[in-house]
Coordinates of N, CA and C in Angstrom, one line a residue:
X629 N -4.3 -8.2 4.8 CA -3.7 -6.9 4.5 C -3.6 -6.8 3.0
X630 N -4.3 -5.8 2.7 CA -4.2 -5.4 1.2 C -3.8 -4.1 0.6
X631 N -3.7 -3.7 -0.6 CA -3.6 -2.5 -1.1 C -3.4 -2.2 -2.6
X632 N -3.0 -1.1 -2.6 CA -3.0 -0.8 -4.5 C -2.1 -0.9 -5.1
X633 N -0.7 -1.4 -4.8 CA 0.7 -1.9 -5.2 C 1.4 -0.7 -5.6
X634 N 2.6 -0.9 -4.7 CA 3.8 -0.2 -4.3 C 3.4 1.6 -3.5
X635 N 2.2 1.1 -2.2 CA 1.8 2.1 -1.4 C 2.7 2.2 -0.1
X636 N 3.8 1.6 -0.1 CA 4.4 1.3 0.9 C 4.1 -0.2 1.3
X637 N 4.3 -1.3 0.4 CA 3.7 -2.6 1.5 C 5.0 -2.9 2.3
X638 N 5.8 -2.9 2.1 CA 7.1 -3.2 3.0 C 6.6 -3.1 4.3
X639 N 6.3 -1.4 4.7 CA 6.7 -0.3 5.3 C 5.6 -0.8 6.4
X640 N 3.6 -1.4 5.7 CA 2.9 -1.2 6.2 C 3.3 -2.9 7.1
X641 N 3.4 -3.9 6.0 CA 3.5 -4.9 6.9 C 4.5 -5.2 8.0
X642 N 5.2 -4.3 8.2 CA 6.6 -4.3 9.2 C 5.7 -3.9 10.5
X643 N 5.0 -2.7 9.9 CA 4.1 -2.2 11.3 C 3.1 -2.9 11.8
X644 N 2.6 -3.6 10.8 CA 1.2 -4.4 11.5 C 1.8 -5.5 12.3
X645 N 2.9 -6.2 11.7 CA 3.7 -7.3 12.5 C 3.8 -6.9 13.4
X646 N 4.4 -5.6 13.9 CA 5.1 -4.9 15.1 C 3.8 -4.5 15.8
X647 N 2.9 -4.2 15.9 CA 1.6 -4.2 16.5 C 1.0 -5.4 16.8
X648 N 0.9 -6.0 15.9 CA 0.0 -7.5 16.2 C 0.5 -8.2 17.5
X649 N 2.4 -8.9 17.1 CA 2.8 -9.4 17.5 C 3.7 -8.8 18.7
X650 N 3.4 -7.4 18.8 CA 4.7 -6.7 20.1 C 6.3 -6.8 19.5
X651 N 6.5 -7.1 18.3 CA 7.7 -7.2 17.9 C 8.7 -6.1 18.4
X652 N 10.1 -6.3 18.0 CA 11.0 -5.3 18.2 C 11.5 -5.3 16.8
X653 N 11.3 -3.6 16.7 CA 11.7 -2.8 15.9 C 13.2 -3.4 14.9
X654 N 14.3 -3.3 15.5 CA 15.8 -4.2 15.1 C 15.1 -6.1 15.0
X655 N 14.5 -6.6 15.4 CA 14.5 -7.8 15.4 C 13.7 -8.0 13.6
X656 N 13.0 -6.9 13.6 CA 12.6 -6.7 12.2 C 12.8 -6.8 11.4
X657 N 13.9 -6.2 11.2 CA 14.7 -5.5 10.4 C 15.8 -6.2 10.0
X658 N 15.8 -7.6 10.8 CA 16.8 -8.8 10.6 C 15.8 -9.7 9.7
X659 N 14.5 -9.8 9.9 CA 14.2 -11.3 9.6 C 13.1 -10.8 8.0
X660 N 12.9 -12.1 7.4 CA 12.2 -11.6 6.2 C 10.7 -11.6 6.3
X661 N 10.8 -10.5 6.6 CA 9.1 -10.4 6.9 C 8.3 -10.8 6.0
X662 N 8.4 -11.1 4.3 CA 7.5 -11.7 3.0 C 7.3 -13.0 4.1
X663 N 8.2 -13.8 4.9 CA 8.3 -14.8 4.9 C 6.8 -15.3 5.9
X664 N 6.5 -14.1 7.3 CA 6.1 -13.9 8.1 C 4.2 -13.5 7.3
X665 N 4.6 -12.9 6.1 CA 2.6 -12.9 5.7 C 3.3 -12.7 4.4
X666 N 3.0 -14.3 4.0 CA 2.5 -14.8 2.8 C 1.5 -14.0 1.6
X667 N 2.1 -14.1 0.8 CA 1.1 -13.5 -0.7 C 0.1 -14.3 -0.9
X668 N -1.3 -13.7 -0.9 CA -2.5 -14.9 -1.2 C -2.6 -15.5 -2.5
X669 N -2.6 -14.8 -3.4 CA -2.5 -14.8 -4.5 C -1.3 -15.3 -5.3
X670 N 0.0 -15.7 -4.2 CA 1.2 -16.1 -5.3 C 1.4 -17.4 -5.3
X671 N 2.1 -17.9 -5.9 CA 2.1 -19.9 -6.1 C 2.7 -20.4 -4.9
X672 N 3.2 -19.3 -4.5 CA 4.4 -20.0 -3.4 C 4.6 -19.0 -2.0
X673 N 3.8 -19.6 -1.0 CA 4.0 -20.9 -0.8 C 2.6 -21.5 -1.1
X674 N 1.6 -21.2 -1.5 CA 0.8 -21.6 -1.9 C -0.3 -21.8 -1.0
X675 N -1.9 -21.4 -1.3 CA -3.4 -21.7 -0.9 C -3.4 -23.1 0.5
X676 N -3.1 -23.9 -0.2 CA -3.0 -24.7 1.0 C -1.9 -24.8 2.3
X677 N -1.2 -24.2 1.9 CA 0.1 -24.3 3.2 C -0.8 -22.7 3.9
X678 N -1.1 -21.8 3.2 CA -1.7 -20.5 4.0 C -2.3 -20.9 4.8
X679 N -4.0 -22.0 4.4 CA -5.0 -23.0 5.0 C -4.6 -23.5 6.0
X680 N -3.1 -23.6 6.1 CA -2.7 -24.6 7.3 C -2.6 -23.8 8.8
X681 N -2.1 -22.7 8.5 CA -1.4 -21.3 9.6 C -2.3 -21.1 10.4
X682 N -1.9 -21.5 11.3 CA -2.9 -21.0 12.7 C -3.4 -19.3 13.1
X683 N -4.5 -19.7 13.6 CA -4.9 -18.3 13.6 C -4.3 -17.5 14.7
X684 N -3.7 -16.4 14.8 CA -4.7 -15.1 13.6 C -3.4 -15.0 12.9
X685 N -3.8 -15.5 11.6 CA -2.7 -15.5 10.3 C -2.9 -14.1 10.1
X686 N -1.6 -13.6 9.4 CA -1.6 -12.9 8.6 C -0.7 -12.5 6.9
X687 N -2.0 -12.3 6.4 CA -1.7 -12.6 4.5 C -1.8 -11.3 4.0
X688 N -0.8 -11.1 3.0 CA -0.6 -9.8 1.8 C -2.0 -10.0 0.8
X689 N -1.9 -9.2 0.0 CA -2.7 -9.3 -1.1 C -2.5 -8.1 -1.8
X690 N -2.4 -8.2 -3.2 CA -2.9 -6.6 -4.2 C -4.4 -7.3 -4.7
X691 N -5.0 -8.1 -4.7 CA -6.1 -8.6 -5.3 C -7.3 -7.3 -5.1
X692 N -7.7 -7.1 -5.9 CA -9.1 -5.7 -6.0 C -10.0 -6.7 -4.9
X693 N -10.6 -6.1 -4.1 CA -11.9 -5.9 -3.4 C -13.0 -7.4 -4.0
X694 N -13.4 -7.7 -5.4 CA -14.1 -8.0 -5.6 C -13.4 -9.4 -5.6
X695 N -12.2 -10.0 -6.1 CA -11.4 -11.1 -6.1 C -11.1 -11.8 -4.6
X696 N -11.6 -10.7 -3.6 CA -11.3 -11.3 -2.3 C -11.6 -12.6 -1.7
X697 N -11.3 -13.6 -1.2 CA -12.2 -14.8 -0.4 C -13.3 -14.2 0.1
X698 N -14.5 -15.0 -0.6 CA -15.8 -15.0 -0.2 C -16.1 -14.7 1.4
X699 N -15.0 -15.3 2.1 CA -15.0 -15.1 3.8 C -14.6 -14.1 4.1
X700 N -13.7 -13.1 3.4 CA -14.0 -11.5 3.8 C -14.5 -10.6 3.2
X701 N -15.4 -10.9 2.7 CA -16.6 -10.4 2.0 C -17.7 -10.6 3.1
X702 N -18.1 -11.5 3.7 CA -18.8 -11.8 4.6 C -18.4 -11.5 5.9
X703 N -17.3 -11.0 6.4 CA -16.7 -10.3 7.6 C -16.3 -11.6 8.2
X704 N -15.3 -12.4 8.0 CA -15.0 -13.6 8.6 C -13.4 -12.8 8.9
X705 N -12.9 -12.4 8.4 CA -11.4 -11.7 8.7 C -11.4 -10.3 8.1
X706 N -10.5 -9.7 8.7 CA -10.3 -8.9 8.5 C -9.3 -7.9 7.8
X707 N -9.7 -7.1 6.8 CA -8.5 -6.2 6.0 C -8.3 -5.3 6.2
X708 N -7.0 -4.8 6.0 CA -6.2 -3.6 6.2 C -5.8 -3.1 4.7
X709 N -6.4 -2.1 4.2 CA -6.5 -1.7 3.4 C -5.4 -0.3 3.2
X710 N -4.5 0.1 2.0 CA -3.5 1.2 2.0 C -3.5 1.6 0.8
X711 N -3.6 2.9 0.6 CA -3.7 3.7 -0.2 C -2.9 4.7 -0.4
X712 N -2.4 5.1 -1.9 CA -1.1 6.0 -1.5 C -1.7 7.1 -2.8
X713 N -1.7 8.4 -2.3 CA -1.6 9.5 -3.6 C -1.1 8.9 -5.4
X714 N -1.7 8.8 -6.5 CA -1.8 8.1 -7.3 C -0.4 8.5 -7.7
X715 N -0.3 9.8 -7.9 CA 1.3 10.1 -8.7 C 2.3 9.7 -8.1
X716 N 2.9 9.8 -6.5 CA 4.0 9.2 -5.9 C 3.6 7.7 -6.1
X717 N 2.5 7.0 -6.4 CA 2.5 6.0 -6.8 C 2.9 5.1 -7.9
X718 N 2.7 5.9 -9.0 CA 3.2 5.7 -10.2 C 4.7 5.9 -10.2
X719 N 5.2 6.5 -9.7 CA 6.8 6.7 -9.6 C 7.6 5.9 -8.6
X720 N 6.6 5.4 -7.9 CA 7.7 4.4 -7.1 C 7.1 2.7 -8.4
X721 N 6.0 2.4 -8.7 CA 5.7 1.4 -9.5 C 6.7 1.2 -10.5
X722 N 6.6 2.3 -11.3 CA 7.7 2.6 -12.3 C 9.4 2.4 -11.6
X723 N 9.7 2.9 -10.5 CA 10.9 2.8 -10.3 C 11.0 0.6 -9.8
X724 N 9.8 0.6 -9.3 CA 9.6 -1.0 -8.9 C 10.1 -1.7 -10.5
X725 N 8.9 -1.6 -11.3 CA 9.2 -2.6 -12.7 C 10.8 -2.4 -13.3
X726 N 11.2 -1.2 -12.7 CA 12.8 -1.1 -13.3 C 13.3 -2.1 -12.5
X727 N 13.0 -2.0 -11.5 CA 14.0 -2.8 -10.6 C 14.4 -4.4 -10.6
X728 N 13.0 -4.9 -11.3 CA 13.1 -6.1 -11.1 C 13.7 -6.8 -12.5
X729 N 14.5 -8.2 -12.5 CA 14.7 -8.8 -13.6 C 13.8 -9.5 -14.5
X730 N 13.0 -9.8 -13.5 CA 11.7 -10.6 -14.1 C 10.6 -9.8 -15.0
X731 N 10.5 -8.4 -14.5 CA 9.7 -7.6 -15.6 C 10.5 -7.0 -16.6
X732 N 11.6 -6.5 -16.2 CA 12.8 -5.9 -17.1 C 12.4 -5.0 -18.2
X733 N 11.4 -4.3 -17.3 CA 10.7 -3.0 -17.9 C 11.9 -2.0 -18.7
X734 N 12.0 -1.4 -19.5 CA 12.8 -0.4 -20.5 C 12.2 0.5 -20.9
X735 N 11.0 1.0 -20.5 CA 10.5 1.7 -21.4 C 10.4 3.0 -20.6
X736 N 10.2 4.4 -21.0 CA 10.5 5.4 -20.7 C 9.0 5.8 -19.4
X737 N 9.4 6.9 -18.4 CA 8.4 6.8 -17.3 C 7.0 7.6 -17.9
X738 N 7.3 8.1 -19.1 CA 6.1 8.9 -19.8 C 5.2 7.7 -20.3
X739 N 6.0 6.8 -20.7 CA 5.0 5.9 -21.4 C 4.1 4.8 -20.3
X740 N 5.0 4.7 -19.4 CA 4.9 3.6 -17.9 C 3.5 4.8 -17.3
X741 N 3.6 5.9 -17.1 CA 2.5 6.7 -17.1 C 1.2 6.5 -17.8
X742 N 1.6 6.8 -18.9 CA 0.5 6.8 -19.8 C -0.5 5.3 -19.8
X743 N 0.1 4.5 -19.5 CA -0.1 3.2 -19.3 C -1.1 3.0 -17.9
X744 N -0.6 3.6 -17.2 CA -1.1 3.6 -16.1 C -2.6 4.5 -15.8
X745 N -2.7 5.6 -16.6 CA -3.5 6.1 -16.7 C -5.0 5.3 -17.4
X746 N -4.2 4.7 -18.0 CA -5.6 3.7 -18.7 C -5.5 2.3 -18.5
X747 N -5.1 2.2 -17.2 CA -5.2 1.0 -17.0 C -4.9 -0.3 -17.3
X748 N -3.4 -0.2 -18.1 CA -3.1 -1.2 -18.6 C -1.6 -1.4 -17.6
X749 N -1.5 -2.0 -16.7 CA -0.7 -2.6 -16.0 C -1.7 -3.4 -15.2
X750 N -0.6 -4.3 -14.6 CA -0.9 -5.6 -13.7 C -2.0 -5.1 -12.6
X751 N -2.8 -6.5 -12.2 CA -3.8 -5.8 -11.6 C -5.1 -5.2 -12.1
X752 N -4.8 -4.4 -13.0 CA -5.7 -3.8 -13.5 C -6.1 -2.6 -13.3
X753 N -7.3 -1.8 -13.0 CA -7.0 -0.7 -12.6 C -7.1 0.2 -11.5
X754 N -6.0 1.0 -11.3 CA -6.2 1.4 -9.4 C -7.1 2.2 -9.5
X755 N -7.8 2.8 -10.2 CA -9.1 3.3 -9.9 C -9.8 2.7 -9.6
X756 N -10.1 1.8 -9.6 CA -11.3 1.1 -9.6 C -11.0 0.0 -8.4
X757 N -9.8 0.1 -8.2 CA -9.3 -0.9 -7.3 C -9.5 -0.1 -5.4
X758 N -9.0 1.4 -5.6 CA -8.7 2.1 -4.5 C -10.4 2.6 -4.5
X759 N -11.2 2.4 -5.4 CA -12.4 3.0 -5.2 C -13.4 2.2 -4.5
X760 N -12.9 0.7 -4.9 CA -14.1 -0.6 -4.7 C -13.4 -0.7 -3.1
X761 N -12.3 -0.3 -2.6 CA -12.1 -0.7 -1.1 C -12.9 0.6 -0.1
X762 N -12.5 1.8 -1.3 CA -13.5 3.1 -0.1 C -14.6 2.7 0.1
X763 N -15.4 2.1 -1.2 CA -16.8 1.9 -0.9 C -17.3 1.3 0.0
X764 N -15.9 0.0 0.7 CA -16.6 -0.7 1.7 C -15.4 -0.1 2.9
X765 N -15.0 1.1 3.3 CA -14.7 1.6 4.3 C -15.2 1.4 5.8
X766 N -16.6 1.5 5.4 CA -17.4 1.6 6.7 C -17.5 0.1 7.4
X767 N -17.5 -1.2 6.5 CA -17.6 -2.2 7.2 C -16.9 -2.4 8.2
X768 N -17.3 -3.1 9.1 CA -16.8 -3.2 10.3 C -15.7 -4.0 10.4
X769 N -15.5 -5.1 9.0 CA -14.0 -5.8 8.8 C -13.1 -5.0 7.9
X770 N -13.0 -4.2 7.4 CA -12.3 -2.9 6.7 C -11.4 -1.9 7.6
X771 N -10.4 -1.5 7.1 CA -9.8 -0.5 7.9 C -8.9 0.1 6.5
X772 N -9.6 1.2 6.1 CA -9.1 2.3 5.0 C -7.9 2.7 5.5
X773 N -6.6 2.7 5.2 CA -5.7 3.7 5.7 C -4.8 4.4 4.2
X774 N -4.2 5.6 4.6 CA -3.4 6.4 3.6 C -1.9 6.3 3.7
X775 N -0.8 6.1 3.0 CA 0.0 6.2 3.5 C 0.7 7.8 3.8
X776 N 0.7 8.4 3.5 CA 0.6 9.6 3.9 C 0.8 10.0 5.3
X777 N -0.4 9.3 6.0 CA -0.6 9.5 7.1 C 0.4 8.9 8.1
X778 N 0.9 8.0 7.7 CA 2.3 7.2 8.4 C 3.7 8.2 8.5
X779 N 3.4 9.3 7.7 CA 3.9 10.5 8.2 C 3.6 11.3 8.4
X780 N 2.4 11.5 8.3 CA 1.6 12.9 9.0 C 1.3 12.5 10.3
X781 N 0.7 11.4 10.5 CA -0.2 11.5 11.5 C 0.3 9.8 12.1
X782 N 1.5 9.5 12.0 CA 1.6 8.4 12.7 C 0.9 7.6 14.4
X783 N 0.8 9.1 15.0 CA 0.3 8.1 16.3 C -1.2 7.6 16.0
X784 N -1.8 8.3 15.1 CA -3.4 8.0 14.9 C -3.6 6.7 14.4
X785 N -2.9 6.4 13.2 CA -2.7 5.8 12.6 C -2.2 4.1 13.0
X786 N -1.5 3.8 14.3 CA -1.3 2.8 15.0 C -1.8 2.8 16.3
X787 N -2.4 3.5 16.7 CA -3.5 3.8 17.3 C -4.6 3.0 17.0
X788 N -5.3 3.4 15.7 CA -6.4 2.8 14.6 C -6.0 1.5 14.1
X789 N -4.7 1.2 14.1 CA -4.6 -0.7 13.8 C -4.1 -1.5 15.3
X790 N -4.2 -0.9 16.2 CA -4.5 -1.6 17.6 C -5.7 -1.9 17.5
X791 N -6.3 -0.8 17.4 CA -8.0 -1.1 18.0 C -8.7 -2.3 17.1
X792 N -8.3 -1.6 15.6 CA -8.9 -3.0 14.6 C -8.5 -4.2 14.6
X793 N -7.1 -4.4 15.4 CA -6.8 -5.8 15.7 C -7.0 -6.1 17.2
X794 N -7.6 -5.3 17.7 CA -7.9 -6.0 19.4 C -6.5 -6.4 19.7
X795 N -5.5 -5.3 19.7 CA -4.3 -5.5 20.6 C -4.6 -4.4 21.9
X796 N -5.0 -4.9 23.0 CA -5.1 -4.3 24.2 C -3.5 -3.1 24.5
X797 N -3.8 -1.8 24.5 CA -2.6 -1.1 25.5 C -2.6 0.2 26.1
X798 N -2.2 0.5 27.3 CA -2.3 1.6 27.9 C -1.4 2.8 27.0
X799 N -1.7 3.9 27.4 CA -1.1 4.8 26.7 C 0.5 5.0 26.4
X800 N 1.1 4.4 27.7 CA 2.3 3.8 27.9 C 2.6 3.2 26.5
X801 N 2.2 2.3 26.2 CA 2.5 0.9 25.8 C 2.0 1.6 24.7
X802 N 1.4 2.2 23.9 CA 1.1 3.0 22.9 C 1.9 4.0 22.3
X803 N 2.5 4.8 23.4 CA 4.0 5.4 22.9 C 5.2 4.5 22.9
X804 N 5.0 3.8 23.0 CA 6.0 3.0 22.6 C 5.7 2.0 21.4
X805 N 5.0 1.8 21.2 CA 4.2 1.5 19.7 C 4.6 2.7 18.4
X806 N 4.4 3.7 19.4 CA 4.3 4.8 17.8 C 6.2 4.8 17.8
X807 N 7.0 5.2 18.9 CA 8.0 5.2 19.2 C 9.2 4.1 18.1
X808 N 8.5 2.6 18.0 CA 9.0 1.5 17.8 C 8.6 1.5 16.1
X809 N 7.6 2.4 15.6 CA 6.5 2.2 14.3 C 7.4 3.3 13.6
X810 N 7.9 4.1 14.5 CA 8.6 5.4 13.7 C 10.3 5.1 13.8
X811 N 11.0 3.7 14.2 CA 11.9 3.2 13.7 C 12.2 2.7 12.8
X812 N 11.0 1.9 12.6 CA 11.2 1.4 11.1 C 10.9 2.1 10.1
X813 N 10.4 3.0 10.3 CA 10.0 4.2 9.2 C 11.4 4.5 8.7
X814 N 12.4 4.8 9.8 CA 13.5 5.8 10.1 C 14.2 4.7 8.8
X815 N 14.1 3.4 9.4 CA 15.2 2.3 8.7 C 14.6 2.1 7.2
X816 N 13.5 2.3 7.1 CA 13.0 2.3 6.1 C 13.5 3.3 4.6
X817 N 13.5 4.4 5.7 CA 14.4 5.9 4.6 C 15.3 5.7 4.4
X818 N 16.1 5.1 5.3 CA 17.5 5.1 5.3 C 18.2 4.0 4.3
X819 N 17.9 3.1 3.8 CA 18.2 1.9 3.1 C 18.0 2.0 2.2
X820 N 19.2 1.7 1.1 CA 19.4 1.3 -0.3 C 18.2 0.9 -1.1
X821 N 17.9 -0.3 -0.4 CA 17.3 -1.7 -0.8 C 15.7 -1.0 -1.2
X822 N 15.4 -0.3 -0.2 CA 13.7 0.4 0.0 C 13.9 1.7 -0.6
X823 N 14.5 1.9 -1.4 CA 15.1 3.4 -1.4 C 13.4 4.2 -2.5
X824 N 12.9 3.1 -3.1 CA 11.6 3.6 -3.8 C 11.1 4.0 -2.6
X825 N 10.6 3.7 -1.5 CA 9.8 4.1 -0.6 C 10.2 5.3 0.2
X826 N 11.2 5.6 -0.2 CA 11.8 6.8 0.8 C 10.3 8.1 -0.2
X827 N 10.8 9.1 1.1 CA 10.3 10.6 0.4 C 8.9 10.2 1.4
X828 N 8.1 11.9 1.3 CA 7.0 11.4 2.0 C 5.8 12.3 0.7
X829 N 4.7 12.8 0.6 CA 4.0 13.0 -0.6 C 4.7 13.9 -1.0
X830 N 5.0 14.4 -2.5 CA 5.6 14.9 -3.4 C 6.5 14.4 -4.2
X831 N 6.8 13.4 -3.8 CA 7.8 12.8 -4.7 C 7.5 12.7 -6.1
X832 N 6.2 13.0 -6.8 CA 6.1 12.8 -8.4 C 6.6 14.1 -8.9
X833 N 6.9 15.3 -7.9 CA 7.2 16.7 -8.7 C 8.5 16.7 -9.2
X834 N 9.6 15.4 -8.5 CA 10.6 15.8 -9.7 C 11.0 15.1 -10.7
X835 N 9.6 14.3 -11.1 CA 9.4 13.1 -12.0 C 8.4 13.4 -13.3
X836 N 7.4 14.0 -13.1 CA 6.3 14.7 -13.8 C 6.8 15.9 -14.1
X837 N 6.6 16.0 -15.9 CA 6.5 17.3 -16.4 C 5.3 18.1 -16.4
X838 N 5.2 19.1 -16.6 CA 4.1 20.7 -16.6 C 3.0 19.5 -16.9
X839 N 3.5 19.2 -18.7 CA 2.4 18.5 -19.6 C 1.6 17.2 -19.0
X840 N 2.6 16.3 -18.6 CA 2.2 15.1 -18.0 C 1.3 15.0 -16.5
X841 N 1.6 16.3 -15.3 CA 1.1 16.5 -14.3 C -0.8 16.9 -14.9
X842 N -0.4 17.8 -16.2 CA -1.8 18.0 -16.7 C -2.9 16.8 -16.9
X843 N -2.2 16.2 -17.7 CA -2.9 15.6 -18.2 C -3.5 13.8 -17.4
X844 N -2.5 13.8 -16.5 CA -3.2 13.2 -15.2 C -4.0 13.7 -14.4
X845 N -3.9 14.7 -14.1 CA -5.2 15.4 -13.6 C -6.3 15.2 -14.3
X846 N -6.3 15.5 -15.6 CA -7.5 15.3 -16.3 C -8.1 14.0 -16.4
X847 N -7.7 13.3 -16.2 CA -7.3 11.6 -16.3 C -8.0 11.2 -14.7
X848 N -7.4 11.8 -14.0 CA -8.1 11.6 -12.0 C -9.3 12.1 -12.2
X849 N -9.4 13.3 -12.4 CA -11.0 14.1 -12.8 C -11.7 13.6 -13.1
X850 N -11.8 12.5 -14.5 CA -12.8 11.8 -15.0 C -13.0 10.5 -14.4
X851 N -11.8 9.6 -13.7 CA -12.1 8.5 -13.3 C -12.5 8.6 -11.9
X852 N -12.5 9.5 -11.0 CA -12.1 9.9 -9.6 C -13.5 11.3 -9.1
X853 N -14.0 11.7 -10.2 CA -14.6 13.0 -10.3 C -16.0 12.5 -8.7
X854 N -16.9 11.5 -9.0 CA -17.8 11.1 -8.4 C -17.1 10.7 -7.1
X855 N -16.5 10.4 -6.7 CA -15.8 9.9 -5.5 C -15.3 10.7 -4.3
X856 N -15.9 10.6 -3.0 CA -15.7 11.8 -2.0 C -13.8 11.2 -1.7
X857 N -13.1 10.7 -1.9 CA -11.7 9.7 -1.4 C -11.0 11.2 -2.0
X858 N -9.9 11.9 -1.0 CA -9.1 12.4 -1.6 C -7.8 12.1 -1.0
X859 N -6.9 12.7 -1.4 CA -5.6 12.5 -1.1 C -4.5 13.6 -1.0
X860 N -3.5 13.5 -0.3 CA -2.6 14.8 0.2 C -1.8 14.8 -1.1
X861 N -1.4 15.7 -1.8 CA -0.5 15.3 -2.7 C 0.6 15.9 -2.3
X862 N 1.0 16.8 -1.4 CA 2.0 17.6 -1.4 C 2.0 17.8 0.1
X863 N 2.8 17.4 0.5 CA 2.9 17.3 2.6 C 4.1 18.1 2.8

């Protein structure tokens, strides 16, 4: 499971656990799900304790597309890919780097913007990042999703990560999927702790000025212009 950082990963890995595994919603919401899918990419717990996890593991990642293991590049496993409207994105990243001690970001959200716009944050750049995973959409180990849609269109949407993970269920057993998927959503808004992830698309309109909304546009236009990938900005 991968994505473009702070598109909702909380939000998405709570649901794929709860799909994969049949989880319950409250039993969720107790335990630490970081603990349940490991970061590929972080020291700890580390490449080889991942190597050890019986299959069908499942691992985080922000790594771009091209940084992937060679084995899902070749369709040996499979990703779940999540994508969030770029400006609610930038405002929850920004509200992220506030939050943490370890980055102990200070600097104002115009500048954390403007930063963003040219690609100078961690990772590198989500253009290039959200663009290199559309391109491989169609693979048959790929599964493009928006977050958006986890409120627009939630039953589709766990619907579409049943099928990509070969979890067998009757329609029954599917409303109760979406049922169980739209709890944690619920618990998700509701909490302090996640409180960056609350709101559903528009959340950059009471963050972005006239000028600044401008000039990200102009900014998406040029890096974004060739690309059929669009996004809801305002739901």
């Amino acid at each position: 499971m991968t994505n473009d950082r702070k598109t909702g990963t909380s939000l998405l890995q709570e649901i794929v656990y709860l799909v994969s595994q049949g989880a319950d919603p409250d039993e969720i919401g107790l335990m630490n799900i970081d603990e349940q899918l490991p970061v590929l990419e972080y020291p700890q717990p580390g490449l080889d304790i991942i190597q050890e996890l019986t299959s069908p593991r499942l691992i985080k990642s922000h790594l771009p597309y091209r940084f992937l293991p060679t084995a899902m590049h070749n369709g040996e496993a499979k990703v779940i890919y999540m994508a969030r409207n770029p400006k609610d994105l930038v405002v929850s990243y920004y509200q992220f780097h506030r939050s943490l001690r370890t980055m102990s970001y200070r600097g104002t959200f115009q500048e954390f913007c403007r930063r963003f716009m040219h690609d100078k944050l961690g990772y590198g750049s989500w253009f290039d990042h959200v663009q290199e995973f559309w391109e491989h959409r169609m693979d048959s180990n790929v599964l493009f999703l928006k977050y958006e849609d986890m409120y627009k269109d939630l039953g589709t949407l766990v619907q579409q990560l049943a099928q990509f993970l070969g979890v067998s269920c009757d329609k029954a057993q599917l409303e109760g999927m979406v049922e169980s998927c739209n709890q944690l959503i619920e618990q998700c808004s509701n909490s302090e702790a996640l409180s960056i992830c609350r709101g559903r698309a528009g959340l950059w309109k009471d963050v972005f000025t006239v000028s600044m909304n401008e000039k990200f546009d102009t900014v998406y236009r040029q890096k974004m212009g060739k690309s059929d990938l669009t996004f809801d900005f305002c739901m």
